[in-house]
Amino acid sequence: MKKYDDILIGSGPAAYKMSNLLAKTDRKVLVIEGFEYGGTCPNYGCEPKIFLEGAARTVLQSQQLLGRGISQPAKLNWEALMQTKLNRFDSWPAETREIIKKTHDVEDGYANFIDNRTVEVNNHRYQADHIIIATGQAPNLLDIPGKEYLHTSYDLLSLKKLPQRIAVIGAGFVGLELATLVAAAGAEVTIVVHSDRALREFTTKEDEALVKAMKQRGIKFSFNTETQAVAQGENGLVVTTDHGEIQADYVLAATGRHPNIEKLGLENTDIKYDRHGIQVDGHLMTTVNGIYAIGDVVSRKQPKLTPVAEFEGQYLFDYLTNKTEQKIIYPTIGQAAFTFPEVARAGVNADEVIDDSQYEVKTVSLKYGSLYAGQNDQISTLTLVFKDHQLVGVSEVGDYAADDVNNFLPIIGLDISGAEYRQKVMTIYPTLGDKVAGLLLP
């Protein structure tokens, strides 16, 4: 039985953040990883996705400017793009492992709890003062006939040859972002949605504007539709739904994600969990003393994003090294879907307070600004939510919604008034930033 000060189960953004911080101490640390070192984000998630999005955005913006100074829109070569992506990202897991190994012990394999104090991997048993679970999430697969034909985002982001017809099941962040990408590359895309709308994190109007723009580019949507089966047909795959059949060459399952807890052996412990993940207290400790959970495997109301996971890694390091005794307090968190147009938000959702007299909602079309008009961006619309004249929420649909919304995060997070902002900040002109001062209430 080998003992450590700290055992990290997982090596994704939350654990990797802690690993780097612990490397600066004299604590004895073991990192256990059964998947790719670095986790989903740098290997199959946000990093390769945003890398590929750059090429897709160029294609779509050139199409948007056709006849307005652009005579020949760009074309996306999927095979060349994916090879470029593979050249950049394929080495990352091994490189991440080597970085961790320089300062910590590593064990390749899946950790399994034997009891409340002991984990086993590769027939080796370990104990530690602190065990930190950071195993993240994994894509869901519908339990339907023909589920062996379903592919996840992991598969698509390594797909070397682009299928002609792609069916996407699900209209959350992953489904819409990847649908945008493959459609920009020339695939015929149909999105199957079990409910009546797409991204519910955003306002109804923003969701409708995004769906309308995607439809105008030829992407098909089938709302209020349940996927019943997938089968091999004479001319490809057949997706059977309660609204008929969809012909496809490739089926992407984007029906959400679930916490990676199946292989942990939590039934051998007193750790409590639900369908959203492992339950923790204000110090990120589970229902077992000395065992903690951080990152996307945690059951919490905050969005499951890489910056949130890293924030928890920093907090838990500070707590375990006696730099803080306070419970974790999350900052203002921005989130975005890197579709085209993008949608982004932070703080109070305007739809949730539209009938509440305590709040004032201000909606501003940005299409008249020279920057947006020059890009033929006719969609960009900004929504601001105020309470007692203080900005408490922001959202936008538009070509650069993520960057635009970032302008407002410090105002919400630092509780800056309009008067304070105008006195202390003068932004670059002409950008959205130069409009911020005038959009804030007195």
Coordinates of C-alpha atoms in Angstrom, one line a residue:
M1 CA 0.0 0.0 0.0
K2 CA 1.7 3.2 -1.2
K3 CA 0.6 6.4 0.4
Y4 CA 0.6 10.0 -1.0
D5 CA -0.3 13.5 0.2
D6 CA -2.6 13.9 -2.7
I7 CA -4.1 11.6 -5.4
L8 CA -5.6 13.2 -8.5
I9 CA -8.0 11.0 -10.4
G10 CA -8.0 12.5 -13.9
S11 CA -5.8 15.0 -15.7
G12 CA -8.2 17.3 -17.4
P13 CA -8.3 21.1 -16.9
A14 CA -9.3 21.0 -13.2
A15 CA -6.7 18.3 -12.3
Y16 CA -4.0 19.7 -14.5
K17 CA -4.4 23.1 -12.8
M18 CA -4.0 21.5 -9.4
S19 CA -1.1 19.3 -10.7
N20 CA 0.8 22.4 -11.8
L21 CA 0.2 24.2 -8.5
L22 CA 1.1 21.1 -6.4
A23 CA 4.3 20.8 -8.5
K24 CA 5.6 23.9 -6.7
T25 CA 5.3 22.3 -3.3
D26 CA 7.0 19.4 -1.6
R27 CA 3.8 17.3 -1.5
K28 CA 3.9 13.8 -2.8
V29 CA 1.4 13.4 -5.6
L30 CA 0.0 10.6 -7.7
V31 CA -2.0 11.4 -10.9
I32 CA -4.1 8.5 -12.3
E33 CA -5.5 8.8 -15.9
G34 CA -7.3 6.1 -17.8
F35 CA -8.2 8.3 -20.8
E36 CA -6.2 10.9 -22.7
Y37 CA -3.9 13.0 -20.6
G38 CA -5.2 16.5 -20.6
G39 CA -8.8 15.4 -20.7
T40 CA -11.5 16.2 -23.2
C41 CA -10.9 20.0 -23.7
P42 CA -7.5 20.0 -25.3
N43 CA -8.0 16.7 -27.1
Y44 CA -11.6 16.4 -28.2
G45 CA -13.3 19.5 -27.1
C46 CA -12.8 23.3 -26.9
E47 CA -9.3 23.5 -28.1
P48 CA -9.6 21.6 -31.4
K49 CA -13.1 22.9 -31.9
I50 CA -12.0 26.5 -31.8
F51 CA -9.0 25.7 -33.9
L52 CA -11.4 24.3 -36.6
E53 CA -13.9 27.1 -36.1
G54 CA -11.3 29.6 -37.4
A55 CA -11.4 28.1 -40.9
A56 CA -15.2 27.6 -40.8
R57 CA -15.7 31.2 -39.8
T58 CA -13.6 32.5 -42.7
V59 CA -15.6 30.5 -45.2
L60 CA -19.0 31.6 -43.8
Q61 CA -18.0 35.3 -43.5
S62 CA -16.7 35.2 -47.1
Q63 CA -20.1 33.8 -48.2
Q64 CA -21.8 36.6 -46.2
L65 CA -19.8 39.2 -48.0
L66 CA -20.4 37.8 -51.5
G67 CA -21.3 40.7 -53.8
R68 CA -20.2 43.2 -51.2
G69 CA -16.5 43.3 -52.1
I70 CA -16.0 39.5 -52.1
S71 CA -16.4 38.0 -55.6
Q72 CA -15.3 34.5 -54.8
P73 CA -16.1 33.0 -51.4
A74 CA -13.6 30.7 -49.6
K75 CA -14.0 26.9 -49.7
L76 CA -13.1 24.6 -46.9
N77 CA -11.0 21.5 -47.7
W78 CA -11.9 19.1 -44.9
E79 CA -9.1 16.6 -45.4
A80 CA -6.5 19.3 -45.4
L81 CA -8.1 21.0 -42.4
M82 CA -8.2 17.8 -40.4
Q83 CA -4.6 16.9 -41.2
T84 CA -3.6 20.3 -40.0
K85 CA -5.6 19.8 -36.8
L86 CA -4.1 16.3 -36.2
N87 CA -0.6 17.7 -36.7
R88 CA -1.2 20.2 -33.9
F89 CA -3.1 18.1 -31.4
D90 CA -2.1 14.4 -31.8
S91 CA 1.0 14.9 -29.6
W92 CA -0.7 16.7 -26.8
P93 CA -1.7 13.7 -24.6
A94 CA 1.8 12.3 -24.5
E95 CA 3.3 15.8 -23.9
T96 CA 0.9 16.4 -21.1
R97 CA 1.8 13.1 -19.5
E98 CA 5.5 13.9 -19.6
I99 CA 4.9 17.4 -18.1
I100 CA 3.0 15.8 -15.2
K101 CA 5.6 13.0 -14.8
K102 CA 8.4 15.5 -14.2
T103 CA 7.1 16.3 -10.8
H104 CA 4.5 13.6 -9.9
D105 CA 4.1 9.9 -10.1
V106 CA 1.7 8.8 -12.8
E107 CA -0.4 5.6 -13.2
D108 CA -2.1 4.8 -16.6
G109 CA -5.4 3.2 -15.9
Y110 CA -8.9 3.7 -14.4
A111 CA -9.0 4.2 -10.6
N112 CA -11.5 2.1 -8.6
F113 CA -12.4 2.8 -5.0
I114 CA -12.0 -0.2 -2.7
D115 CA -13.3 1.7 0.3
N116 CA -13.5 5.3 1.6
R117 CA -9.7 5.6 1.9
T118 CA -8.3 3.3 -0.9
V119 CA -8.1 3.4 -4.7
E120 CA -6.9 0.6 -6.9
V121 CA -5.5 0.8 -10.4
N122 CA -3.6 -2.0 -12.3
N123 CA -3.8 -4.1 -9.2
H124 CA -1.9 -1.5 -7.2
R125 CA -3.6 0.1 -4.2
Y126 CA -3.0 3.6 -3.0
Q127 CA -4.1 5.9 -0.1
A128 CA -3.7 9.6 0.4
D129 CA -4.5 12.4 2.8
H130 CA -6.6 13.9 0.0
I131 CA -8.1 12.1 -3.0
I132 CA -9.4 14.5 -5.7
I133 CA -11.9 13.1 -8.3
A134 CA -11.6 15.0 -11.6
T135 CA -12.8 12.6 -14.2
G136 CA -15.0 15.0 -16.1
Q137 CA -17.8 14.0 -18.4
A138 CA -18.4 11.8 -21.5
P139 CA -20.9 12.0 -24.4
N140 CA -24.2 10.3 -24.0
L141 CA -25.3 7.7 -26.5
L142 CA -29.0 7.0 -27.0
D143 CA -30.0 3.5 -26.0
I144 CA -31.9 2.7 -29.3
P145 CA -31.7 0.0 -31.9
G146 CA -28.7 0.6 -34.1
K147 CA -26.8 2.6 -31.5
E148 CA -23.6 1.1 -32.8
Y149 CA -24.0 3.4 -35.8
L150 CA -23.9 6.5 -33.5
H151 CA -20.8 8.7 -33.3
T152 CA -19.7 11.2 -30.7
S153 CA -18.0 14.5 -30.9
Y154 CA -14.7 12.6 -30.2
D155 CA -15.2 10.7 -33.4
L156 CA -16.2 13.6 -35.6
L157 CA -13.3 15.8 -34.4
S158 CA -10.9 13.1 -35.7
L159 CA -12.8 12.4 -38.9
K160 CA -10.4 12.4 -41.9
K161 CA -13.0 12.2 -44.7
L162 CA -16.2 14.2 -44.6
P163 CA -19.5 12.3 -45.2
Q164 CA -21.9 13.9 -47.6
R165 CA -25.0 13.6 -45.4
I166 CA -24.8 14.1 -41.6
A167 CA -27.6 13.7 -39.1
V168 CA -27.1 15.4 -35.8
I169 CA -29.1 14.3 -32.9
G170 CA -29.3 17.1 -30.4
A171 CA -29.2 20.9 -30.5
G172 CA -27.1 21.9 -27.5
F173 CA -23.7 23.5 -27.7
V174 CA -21.9 20.5 -29.2
G175 CA -24.6 19.7 -31.7
L176 CA -25.0 23.2 -33.1
E177 CA -21.3 24.0 -33.1
L178 CA -20.3 20.8 -35.0
A179 CA -23.3 21.2 -37.3
T180 CA -22.0 24.6 -38.2
L181 CA -18.5 23.2 -38.8
V182 CA -19.5 20.3 -41.1
A183 CA -22.1 22.3 -43.0
A184 CA -19.4 25.0 -43.7
A185 CA -17.3 22.2 -45.2
G186 CA -20.1 21.2 -47.5
A187 CA -22.0 18.5 -45.8
E188 CA -25.8 18.3 -45.9
V189 CA -26.9 18.5 -42.3
T190 CA -30.2 17.7 -40.6
I191 CA -30.5 18.4 -36.9
V192 CA -33.0 16.3 -34.9
V193 CA -34.3 18.0 -31.7
H194 CA -36.5 16.3 -29.2
S195 CA -37.9 19.6 -27.8
D196 CA -39.4 22.7 -29.4
R197 CA -36.2 24.8 -29.4
A198 CA -32.4 24.7 -29.3
L199 CA -30.1 26.3 -26.8
R200 CA -32.2 27.1 -23.7
E201 CA -29.4 28.9 -21.9
F202 CA -30.1 31.9 -24.1
T203 CA -33.2 34.0 -24.8
T204 CA -35.9 32.7 -27.1
K205 CA -35.2 35.5 -29.6
E206 CA -31.5 34.8 -29.7
D207 CA -32.2 31.1 -30.2
E208 CA -34.7 31.8 -33.0
A209 CA -32.2 34.2 -34.8
L210 CA -29.5 31.5 -34.7
V211 CA -31.8 28.8 -36.0
K212 CA -33.1 31.1 -38.7
A213 CA -29.5 31.9 -39.9
M214 CA -28.5 28.2 -39.9
K215 CA -31.6 27.3 -41.9
Q216 CA -30.8 30.0 -44.4
R217 CA -27.5 28.3 -45.0
G218 CA -29.3 25.0 -45.8
I219 CA -29.1 23.3 -42.4
K220 CA -32.4 21.5 -41.7
F221 CA -34.1 21.2 -38.3
S222 CA -36.7 18.7 -37.1
F223 CA -38.1 19.9 -33.8
N224 CA -40.3 18.0 -31.4
T225 CA -38.8 14.8 -32.9
E226 CA -37.8 11.7 -31.1
T227 CA -35.1 9.5 -32.6
Q228 CA -36.2 5.8 -32.5
A229 CA -33.6 3.8 -34.3
V230 CA -30.7 3.8 -36.8
A231 CA -30.1 1.1 -39.4
Q232 CA -28.1 0.4 -42.4
G233 CA -30.1 1.0 -45.6
E234 CA -29.4 0.4 -49.3
N235 CA -27.9 3.9 -49.8
G236 CA -26.4 4.7 -46.4
L237 CA -27.9 4.9 -42.9
V238 CA -31.6 5.4 -42.1
V239 CA -32.5 7.4 -39.0
T240 CA -36.0 6.5 -38.0
T241 CA -37.9 9.1 -36.0
D242 CA -41.5 9.6 -34.9
H243 CA -41.8 12.1 -37.8
G244 CA -40.4 9.9 -40.5
E245 CA -37.0 8.8 -41.8
I246 CA -33.8 10.7 -42.4
Q247 CA -31.2 9.5 -44.9
A248 CA -27.6 9.9 -43.7
D249 CA -24.1 8.7 -44.2
Y250 CA -23.0 9.6 -40.7
V251 CA -25.0 10.1 -37.4
L252 CA -23.6 12.3 -34.7
A253 CA -25.0 11.8 -31.2
A254 CA -25.0 15.2 -29.4
T255 CA -27.6 14.4 -26.7
G256 CA -25.7 15.8 -23.8
R257 CA -23.0 14.5 -21.5
H258 CA -22.9 12.5 -18.3
P259 CA -20.4 12.4 -15.4
N260 CA -17.6 9.9 -15.7
I261 CA -18.3 7.9 -12.5
E262 CA -19.1 4.4 -13.8
K263 CA -15.6 3.0 -13.4
L264 CA -14.9 4.6 -10.0
G265 CA -16.5 2.0 -7.8
L266 CA -18.4 4.7 -5.8
E267 CA -20.7 1.9 -4.6
N268 CA -17.8 0.8 -2.4
T269 CA -17.8 4.2 -0.7
D270 CA -20.1 6.6 1.1
I271 CA -19.8 9.2 -1.7
K272 CA -23.2 10.6 -2.8
Y273 CA -23.9 11.5 -6.4
D274 CA -26.8 12.1 -8.8
R275 CA -27.3 12.2 -12.5
H276 CA -25.5 15.6 -12.7
G277 CA -22.4 14.3 -10.9
I278 CA -20.8 14.0 -7.5
Q279 CA -22.3 16.0 -4.7
V280 CA -19.9 18.4 -2.9
D281 CA -20.0 21.0 -0.1
G282 CA -18.8 24.6 -0.2
H283 CA -15.2 23.4 0.1
L284 CA -15.7 20.9 -2.8
M285 CA -15.5 18.0 -0.4
T286 CA -17.7 15.0 -1.1
T287 CA -19.8 13.2 1.6
V288 CA -16.6 11.4 2.6
N289 CA -14.0 13.3 4.6
G290 CA -10.8 13.8 2.7
I291 CA -12.3 13.0 -0.7
Y292 CA -13.0 16.0 -3.0
A293 CA -14.4 16.5 -6.5
I294 CA -13.6 19.2 -9.0
G295 CA -14.4 20.0 -12.6
D296 CA -17.2 18.7 -14.8
V297 CA -17.8 15.6 -12.7
V298 CA -19.3 17.8 -9.9
S299 CA -23.0 18.2 -9.6
R300 CA -23.5 22.0 -9.6
K301 CA -25.6 24.7 -11.1
Q302 CA -22.7 26.6 -12.6
P303 CA -22.0 25.8 -16.3
K304 CA -19.6 23.0 -16.9
L305 CA -16.8 24.9 -18.7
T306 CA -13.0 24.7 -18.7
P307 CA -12.5 28.0 -16.9
V308 CA -14.9 26.9 -14.2
A309 CA -13.0 23.6 -13.8
E310 CA -9.7 25.5 -13.6
F311 CA -11.2 27.9 -11.0
E312 CA -12.1 25.0 -8.8
G313 CA -8.6 23.5 -9.2
Q314 CA -7.1 26.8 -8.0
Y315 CA -9.6 27.1 -5.2
L316 CA -9.1 23.6 -3.9
F317 CA -5.3 24.0 -4.0
D318 CA -5.6 27.2 -1.9
Y319 CA -8.0 25.4 0.5
L320 CA -5.8 22.3 1.0
T321 CA -2.7 24.4 1.4
N322 CA -4.3 26.6 4.0
K323 CA -4.4 29.7 1.9
T324 CA -8.1 30.1 2.4
E325 CA -10.8 28.8 4.8
Q326 CA -13.7 30.4 2.9
K327 CA -16.2 28.4 0.9
I328 CA -15.9 28.7 -2.8
I329 CA -17.5 31.7 -4.4
Y330 CA -17.8 31.6 -8.2
P331 CA -17.2 34.7 -10.3
T332 CA -19.4 36.0 -13.1
I333 CA -19.2 33.3 -15.7
G334 CA -19.6 34.0 -19.4
Q335 CA -20.5 31.2 -21.9
A336 CA -20.9 31.0 -25.6
A337 CA -21.8 28.7 -28.5
F338 CA -19.3 29.1 -31.3
T339 CA -21.8 28.7 -34.0
F340 CA -22.3 31.2 -36.9
P341 CA -23.6 33.6 -35.7
E342 CA -22.4 33.1 -32.2
V343 CA -24.5 33.4 -29.1
A344 CA -23.0 34.4 -25.8
R345 CA -24.3 35.4 -22.3
A346 CA -23.5 36.1 -18.7
G347 CA -25.5 36.9 -15.6
V348 CA -29.3 37.2 -15.5
N349 CA -31.2 35.8 -18.5
A350 CA -33.6 38.5 -19.9
D351 CA -36.3 35.9 -20.5
E352 CA -36.5 35.0 -16.8
V353 CA -37.1 38.6 -15.6
I354 CA -39.0 40.1 -18.5
D355 CA -42.2 40.4 -16.3
D356 CA -40.3 41.4 -13.1
S357 CA -40.6 45.2 -12.5
Q358 CA -37.3 45.1 -10.5
Y359 CA -35.5 44.6 -13.8
E360 CA -35.1 46.7 -16.9
V361 CA -34.3 45.0 -20.2
K362 CA -32.6 46.9 -23.0
T363 CA -32.2 45.5 -26.5
V364 CA -30.0 47.1 -29.0
S365 CA -29.5 46.2 -32.7
L366 CA -25.8 46.5 -33.7
K367 CA -26.2 46.2 -37.4
Y368 CA -26.0 49.9 -38.0
G369 CA -22.5 50.3 -36.7
S370 CA -19.8 50.5 -39.4
L371 CA -17.9 47.5 -38.2
Y372 CA -21.0 45.2 -38.4
A373 CA -22.3 46.8 -41.6
G374 CA -18.9 46.3 -43.2
Q375 CA -19.1 42.6 -42.4
N376 CA -22.8 42.5 -43.6
D377 CA -23.7 41.3 -40.1
Q378 CA -27.4 42.0 -40.1
I379 CA -28.2 39.8 -37.1
S380 CA -26.1 41.2 -34.2
T381 CA -28.4 42.1 -31.3
L382 CA -27.3 42.9 -27.8
T383 CA -29.5 42.5 -24.7
L384 CA -28.7 44.1 -21.4
V385 CA -30.4 43.5 -18.1
F386 CA -30.3 46.1 -15.3
K387 CA -31.4 46.0 -11.7
D388 CA -31.4 49.3 -9.8
H389 CA -29.5 50.8 -12.8
Q390 CA -26.7 48.3 -12.3
L391 CA -25.9 45.9 -15.1
V392 CA -26.6 42.3 -14.0
G393 CA -27.0 40.4 -17.3
V394 CA -25.9 40.5 -20.9
S395 CA -26.4 38.4 -24.0
E396 CA -25.9 38.7 -27.7
V397 CA -26.5 36.9 -31.0
G398 CA -24.0 38.0 -33.7
D399 CA -20.9 37.2 -35.6
Y400 CA -18.6 38.2 -32.7
A401 CA -21.0 37.7 -29.7
A402 CA -18.4 36.0 -27.5
D403 CA -15.9 38.9 -27.8
D404 CA -18.7 41.5 -27.5
V405 CA -20.1 40.0 -24.3
N406 CA -16.6 39.8 -22.8
N407 CA -16.7 43.6 -22.8
F408 CA -19.4 43.6 -20.2
L409 CA -18.2 40.8 -17.8
P410 CA -16.0 43.1 -15.7
I411 CA -18.9 45.6 -15.3
I412 CA -21.1 42.8 -13.9
G413 CA -18.5 41.0 -11.9
L414 CA -16.9 44.1 -10.3
D415 CA -20.3 45.8 -9.8
I416 CA -19.2 48.9 -11.7
S417 CA -21.8 51.7 -12.3
G418 CA -22.2 53.4 -15.6
A419 CA -20.8 56.6 -14.1
E420 CA -17.7 54.9 -12.7
Y421 CA -17.1 53.2 -16.1
R422 CA -17.4 56.4 -18.1
Q423 CA -15.0 58.1 -15.7
K424 CA -12.3 55.4 -15.7
V425 CA -12.5 53.7 -19.1
M426 CA -12.1 55.0 -22.7
T427 CA -12.1 52.1 -25.2
I428 CA -10.7 51.7 -28.7
Y429 CA -12.9 53.3 -31.4
P430 CA -14.6 52.0 -33.5
T431 CA -15.5 48.7 -31.8
L432 CA -18.3 47.5 -29.7
G433 CA -16.2 48.6 -26.8
D434 CA -16.7 52.2 -27.6
K435 CA -20.4 51.8 -27.4
V436 CA -20.4 50.3 -23.8
A437 CA -20.2 53.6 -22.0
G438 CA -23.3 54.9 -23.8
L439 CA -25.3 51.7 -23.3
L440 CA -24.9 51.6 -19.5
L441 CA -27.5 53.4 -17.5
P442 CA -26.6 56.6 -15.6

